[in-house]
Coordinates of C-alpha atoms in Angstrom, one line a residue:
M1 CA 97.5 154.7 139.6
T2 CA 99.7 153.6 136.8
S3 CA 99.3 155.7 133.7
V4 CA 97.5 154.2 130.7
L5 CA 99.3 154.3 127.4
D6 CA 97.8 154.2 124.0
V7 CA 99.9 151.1 123.0
L8 CA 102.3 148.6 124.5
V9 CA 104.5 146.8 122.0
I10 CA 105.8 143.4 123.2
G11 CA 109.1 142.7 121.4
G12 CA 111.9 145.1 120.4
G13 CA 113.1 143.3 117.2
Q14 CA 112.4 144.3 113.6
S15 CA 108.6 144.1 114.0
G16 CA 108.5 146.1 117.3
L17 CA 110.8 148.7 115.8
A18 CA 108.7 149.1 112.7
S19 CA 105.5 149.5 114.8
G20 CA 107.3 152.1 117.0
Y21 CA 108.2 154.1 113.9
H22 CA 104.5 154.3 112.8
L23 CA 103.1 154.8 116.3
K24 CA 105.4 157.7 116.8
K25 CA 104.4 159.2 113.5
R26 CA 100.8 159.1 114.5
G27 CA 101.5 160.8 117.9
L28 CA 100.4 157.8 120.0
S29 CA 101.8 157.2 123.5
F30 CA 103.6 153.9 123.7
L31 CA 106.4 151.8 125.1
I32 CA 108.3 148.9 123.6
L33 CA 109.0 146.1 126.0
E34 CA 112.1 144.0 125.1
A35 CA 113.2 140.9 126.9
S36 CA 116.9 141.2 126.1
G37 CA 119.3 144.1 126.6
E38 CA 119.4 145.2 123.0
A39 CA 117.1 146.2 120.1
A40 CA 118.0 143.4 117.8
G41 CA 115.3 140.8 118.2
S42 CA 116.5 137.2 117.5
W43 CA 119.2 138.2 115.1
P44 CA 122.1 137.8 117.6
N45 CA 121.0 134.2 118.1
Y46 CA 121.1 133.2 114.4
Y47 CA 124.0 131.2 112.9
D48 CA 127.2 133.0 112.1
S49 CA 127.1 132.9 108.3
L50 CA 123.4 133.9 107.9
K51 CA 122.8 136.6 105.3
L52 CA 119.6 138.1 104.0
F53 CA 118.1 136.5 100.9
S54 CA 117.0 139.9 99.6
P55 CA 119.5 142.7 98.6
A56 CA 120.2 145.6 100.8
K57 CA 118.3 147.8 98.4
Y58 CA 115.1 146.1 99.4
S59 CA 115.9 145.2 103.0
S60 CA 115.1 148.2 105.3
L61 CA 112.6 149.2 107.8
P62 CA 110.5 152.3 107.2
G63 CA 112.2 155.7 107.3
L64 CA 115.9 154.6 107.4
S65 CA 117.8 152.6 104.8
I66 CA 120.4 150.0 105.7
S67 CA 123.9 151.3 105.0
S68 CA 125.1 151.2 101.4
P69 CA 121.9 150.1 99.8
G70 CA 122.5 148.2 96.6
Y71 CA 122.4 144.6 95.3
R72 CA 124.7 143.0 97.9
Y73 CA 123.2 140.7 100.6
P74 CA 123.7 142.0 104.2
D75 CA 125.0 139.5 106.8
R76 CA 123.7 138.9 110.3
D77 CA 126.0 141.3 112.1
E78 CA 125.2 144.1 109.7
V79 CA 121.5 143.6 110.4
I80 CA 122.1 143.7 114.1
H81 CA 124.0 146.9 113.8
Y82 CA 121.2 148.4 111.6
L83 CA 118.4 147.5 114.1
K84 CA 120.3 149.0 117.0
N85 CA 121.0 152.2 115.0
Y86 CA 117.3 152.3 113.9
A87 CA 116.1 152.3 117.5
S88 CA 118.6 155.0 118.4
H89 CA 118.0 157.1 115.3
F90 CA 114.2 157.4 116.0
Q91 CA 114.7 157.5 119.8
L92 CA 112.1 154.8 120.2
P93 CA 111.0 154.3 123.9
I94 CA 112.3 150.8 124.6
V95 CA 112.4 149.3 128.1
F96 CA 115.0 146.5 128.1
H97 CA 115.1 143.4 130.2
Q98 CA 111.3 143.3 130.4
R99 CA 110.1 139.8 129.4
V100 CA 106.3 139.7 129.4
E101 CA 104.8 137.0 131.6
H102 CA 101.1 137.6 131.4
V103 CA 98.5 139.9 129.8
S104 CA 95.0 140.4 131.1
K105 CA 92.3 142.8 130.3
E106 CA 89.7 144.6 132.4
S107 CA 87.1 146.8 130.8
D108 CA 89.1 148.5 128.0
V109 CA 92.5 148.4 129.5
F110 CA 95.2 145.7 129.2
C111 CA 97.4 144.9 132.2
V112 CA 100.8 143.6 131.1
R113 CA 103.0 142.0 133.8
T114 CA 106.7 141.2 133.3
T115 CA 108.9 138.6 135.0
T116 CA 110.5 141.4 137.0
G117 CA 107.2 142.2 138.5
E118 CA 106.6 145.5 136.6
I119 CA 103.1 146.3 135.6
Y120 CA 102.2 148.3 132.4
N121 CA 98.7 149.4 131.3
A122 CA 97.6 150.3 127.8
R123 CA 94.4 150.4 125.7
N124 CA 96.1 148.4 122.9
V125 CA 98.7 145.7 122.8
I126 CA 100.9 144.7 119.8
C127 CA 102.5 141.3 120.0
A128 CA 105.7 141.5 118.0
T129 CA 107.8 138.8 119.6
G130 CA 108.4 136.5 116.7
S131 CA 108.7 132.7 117.2
F132 CA 112.4 132.1 117.4
N133 CA 112.2 131.0 121.1
N134 CA 109.8 128.1 120.2
P135 CA 111.7 125.9 117.7
Y136 CA 109.8 123.0 116.3
I137 CA 111.2 119.4 116.0
P138 CA 108.8 116.8 114.6
S139 CA 108.2 113.5 116.5
I140 CA 110.4 110.8 114.9
N141 CA 110.3 107.2 116.0
A142 CA 113.0 106.0 118.4
R143 CA 114.6 109.4 118.8
D144 CA 115.3 108.6 122.4
E145 CA 117.4 105.6 121.4
F146 CA 119.8 107.7 119.2
T147 CA 123.1 108.3 121.0
G148 CA 124.3 111.1 118.6
N149 CA 123.6 114.8 118.7
V150 CA 120.1 116.2 117.9
L151 CA 119.5 119.9 117.7
H152 CA 117.3 122.5 116.0
S153 CA 118.8 125.0 113.6
A154 CA 118.1 127.7 116.2
F155 CA 121.1 126.4 118.1
Y156 CA 123.4 125.9 115.1
K157 CA 126.2 128.5 114.9
T158 CA 129.1 127.3 112.9
P159 CA 130.2 124.3 110.8
D160 CA 133.5 124.0 112.8
T161 CA 131.6 122.1 115.5
F162 CA 130.7 119.4 113.0
R163 CA 134.0 119.0 111.2
D164 CA 134.6 115.5 109.7
Q165 CA 131.2 114.3 111.1
S166 CA 128.4 112.6 109.3
V167 CA 125.5 115.1 109.5
I168 CA 121.9 115.1 108.4
V169 CA 120.0 118.4 108.0
V170 CA 116.3 117.9 108.0
G171 CA 114.3 120.4 105.9
R172 CA 114.2 122.0 102.4
G173 CA 113.8 125.7 103.2
N174 CA 116.3 128.5 102.9
S175 CA 117.9 127.9 106.3
A176 CA 118.1 124.2 105.8
V177 CA 119.8 124.5 102.5
Q178 CA 122.2 127.3 103.5
I179 CA 123.3 125.3 106.6
A180 CA 123.7 122.1 104.6
M181 CA 125.8 123.9 101.9
E182 CA 128.3 125.3 104.4
L183 CA 128.4 122.0 106.3
A184 CA 129.2 120.1 103.1
E185 CA 132.6 121.8 103.0
T186 CA 133.8 120.3 106.2
A187 CA 131.4 117.3 106.9
N188 CA 129.7 114.4 105.1
T189 CA 126.3 116.1 104.8
T190 CA 122.9 114.9 103.7
L191 CA 119.6 116.9 103.3
A192 CA 116.7 114.8 104.5
V193 CA 113.6 116.0 102.6
R194 CA 110.0 115.1 102.0
E195 CA 110.3 116.5 98.5
P196 CA 113.4 117.7 96.5
V197 CA 114.6 121.2 97.2
S198 CA 112.8 123.7 95.0
L199 CA 115.0 126.6 93.8
I200 CA 114.0 130.1 92.7
P201 CA 116.7 131.8 90.5
Q202 CA 118.2 134.7 92.4
R203 CA 118.3 136.8 89.2
F204 CA 115.9 137.0 86.2
L205 CA 116.5 139.0 83.1
G206 CA 119.5 140.7 84.7
K207 CA 117.5 141.8 87.8
D208 CA 117.4 140.3 91.3
I209 CA 114.2 138.3 91.8
H210 CA 113.1 140.8 94.5
F211 CA 112.9 143.5 91.9
W212 CA 110.3 141.4 90.1
F213 CA 108.5 140.6 93.3
I214 CA 108.0 144.3 93.9
I215 CA 107.0 145.6 90.5
T216 CA 104.6 142.7 89.9
G217 CA 103.0 143.2 93.4
I218 CA 103.8 139.7 94.6
D219 CA 105.7 141.2 97.5
S220 CA 102.7 143.1 98.8
K221 CA 99.5 141.4 97.6
W222 CA 97.9 139.3 100.3
R223 CA 96.3 136.6 98.2
I224 CA 99.5 135.7 96.3
G225 CA 101.8 136.4 99.3
K226 CA 100.0 134.2 101.8
S227 CA 100.6 131.0 99.7
L228 CA 104.2 132.0 98.8
A229 CA 105.0 132.7 102.5
T230 CA 104.3 129.1 103.4
A231 CA 106.1 127.7 100.4
S232 CA 109.5 126.0 100.7
S233 CA 111.2 127.5 97.6
V234 CA 114.8 128.4 98.1
M235 CA 116.8 131.3 96.6
D236 CA 119.5 129.9 94.4
L237 CA 122.5 131.7 96.1
D238 CA 126.1 130.9 95.5
G239 CA 125.6 128.1 93.0
Y240 CA 123.2 126.0 95.1
K241 CA 121.6 124.4 92.1
Q242 CA 124.9 123.1 90.8
K243 CA 126.0 121.9 94.2
L244 CA 122.8 119.9 94.7
K245 CA 123.1 118.5 91.2
E246 CA 126.6 117.3 92.1
G247 CA 125.3 115.7 95.4
D248 CA 127.3 118.0 97.7
P249 CA 125.3 118.0 99.9
K250 CA 123.3 114.8 99.0
Q251 CA 119.5 114.8 99.1
K252 CA 117.6 111.7 100.4
N253 CA 113.9 111.1 101.2
M254 CA 113.2 111.7 104.9
F255 CA 114.3 108.9 107.2
T256 CA 111.6 107.0 108.9
S257 CA 113.2 106.3 112.3
F258 CA 116.3 106.7 114.4
Y259 CA 118.2 103.8 115.8
E260 CA 121.1 103.8 118.4
D261 CA 123.8 104.8 115.9
G262 CA 122.0 106.7 113.3
V263 CA 118.9 106.7 111.1
I264 CA 116.8 104.3 109.1
W265 CA 115.9 105.3 105.5
P266 CA 112.6 104.5 103.8
D267 CA 114.2 101.5 102.0
G268 CA 115.1 100.0 105.4
S269 CA 118.9 100.7 105.1
K270 CA 120.7 102.0 108.2
E271 CA 123.2 104.8 108.2
K272 CA 125.5 105.8 111.1
V273 CA 125.2 109.5 111.9
D274 CA 126.9 111.8 114.3
S275 CA 124.5 114.7 114.3
V276 CA 121.0 115.5 113.1
I277 CA 120.0 119.2 112.6
F278 CA 116.3 120.0 112.3
A279 CA 115.7 123.1 110.2
T280 CA 112.0 122.6 110.6
G281 CA 110.8 126.0 111.5
F282 CA 109.2 127.5 114.6
R283 CA 105.8 127.7 116.2
S284 CA 103.9 130.7 117.7
N285 CA 105.3 131.7 121.1
L286 CA 102.5 133.7 122.7
P287 CA 101.7 131.9 126.0
F288 CA 101.3 135.3 127.8
I289 CA 98.0 136.0 126.0
K290 CA 96.5 132.6 126.4
D291 CA 94.2 133.7 129.2
L292 CA 92.8 136.4 126.9
G293 CA 91.4 133.7 124.6
G294 CA 93.5 135.2 121.8
L295 CA 94.9 131.8 120.6
D296 CA 93.6 128.8 118.8
I297 CA 94.0 125.2 120.1
K298 CA 97.5 125.1 118.5
G299 CA 98.6 128.3 120.1
D300 CA 98.4 130.4 117.0
P301 CA 96.9 133.8 117.1
L302 CA 93.3 134.2 116.1
Q303 CA 93.7 137.2 113.8
A304 CA 93.1 138.7 110.3
S305 CA 95.8 140.9 108.8
G306 CA 97.3 141.3 112.3
V307 CA 94.1 142.3 114.0
S308 CA 92.7 140.0 116.7
T309 CA 89.4 138.6 115.7
V310 CA 88.4 137.8 119.3
V311 CA 90.0 140.5 121.6
S312 CA 89.5 144.1 120.8
G313 CA 92.7 146.2 121.0
L314 CA 95.0 143.2 120.5
Y315 CA 97.3 143.1 117.5
F316 CA 100.1 141.1 115.9
L317 CA 103.1 141.8 113.8
G318 CA 105.8 139.7 112.1
L319 CA 103.6 136.7 111.4
S320 CA 104.5 134.7 108.3
G321 CA 102.1 135.6 105.5
Q322 CA 100.2 138.0 107.8
R323 CA 99.3 140.4 104.9
S324 CA 101.9 139.6 102.2
F325 CA 104.7 137.4 101.1
A326 CA 107.2 139.7 102.9
S327 CA 105.3 140.2 106.2
A328 CA 107.9 138.5 108.4
T329 CA 110.9 140.3 106.7
L330 CA 112.8 143.5 107.1
R331 CA 111.4 144.7 103.7
G332 CA 107.8 143.8 104.4
V333 CA 107.0 144.3 108.1
G334 CA 106.9 148.1 107.7
R335 CA 103.7 147.9 105.6
D336 CA 102.0 145.7 108.2
A337 CA 103.1 148.0 111.0
K338 CA 101.6 151.0 109.2
Y339 CA 98.3 149.1 108.7
V340 CA 98.2 148.1 112.4
A341 CA 99.0 151.7 113.7
K342 CA 96.4 153.2 111.4
H343 CA 93.8 150.6 112.7
I344 CA 94.7 151.5 116.3
Q345 CA 94.4 155.2 115.8
K346 CA 91.1 154.9 113.9
N347 CA 89.5 152.7 116.6
D348 CA 90.7 154.9 119.4
N349 CA 89.2 158.0 118.0

């Protein structure tokens, strides 16, 4: 009979690694199942120029600082290197190339089946997969008639692909603005927004804004953090405010429809467009627990602070606003992982 672990962690990115750190500290038996061949989560799939919006000083998982902590902003490749080093440093038990296909539960034991046919059993399961593999594009009238290029920001890599094109970026969050800013250097770029971009100063009274988030408790308090996590304010990096003021990129109210050659704006005017990039976020990607009854009608987990409200022994990590403003970030997921690990150990005793 297959041995029964204390915990199975689904996902070996930043949330899975943080959970592994705290599970190991508590002496629990566990495995981390990772669909890819490396412990880097979705980071290798992000666009080339992505950098953290929080300084290195505040951007680490528990127990190990990212290299050269300070007030610089680590880029994508540095984060990838850090996550791999983190897994190795703590010798976390990760099984690679194990994409979870289905989770069931009989009595008090979960049965986790992967696409390779492997079966794992555990008394508790932590879903730490993130949502990158389920990008969301809203339904827009006449999209099928448009002959140009439509993609989600999840598949955007570099502005070189769009050189000298007319490009619309849909969205007003950090990724939308960062992508539009770099595209504006090589393409005719417009931000299509429901409301104008809202900017947060990166520095206040000589300190990075994250310093104030931490000392005021905004970064860790649930009631404040929940609302901020779903807000669309953007960190004012690299002169974003001035560039938007100068119209480079432009901002326009969201278009109402596509047509064959482009888009139709709210005033009825048409504009020819080569490409439209939707930086419109992601949706929960947890189909493997559907049969457990752990999801609502939209596919979102039924949970409170990462603890399933309907399935005993089922947990979640890395959800936006899960317990704080920083829950889905490198700097914040460690606190949530500690909370979940403590809850598991308490309930198992």
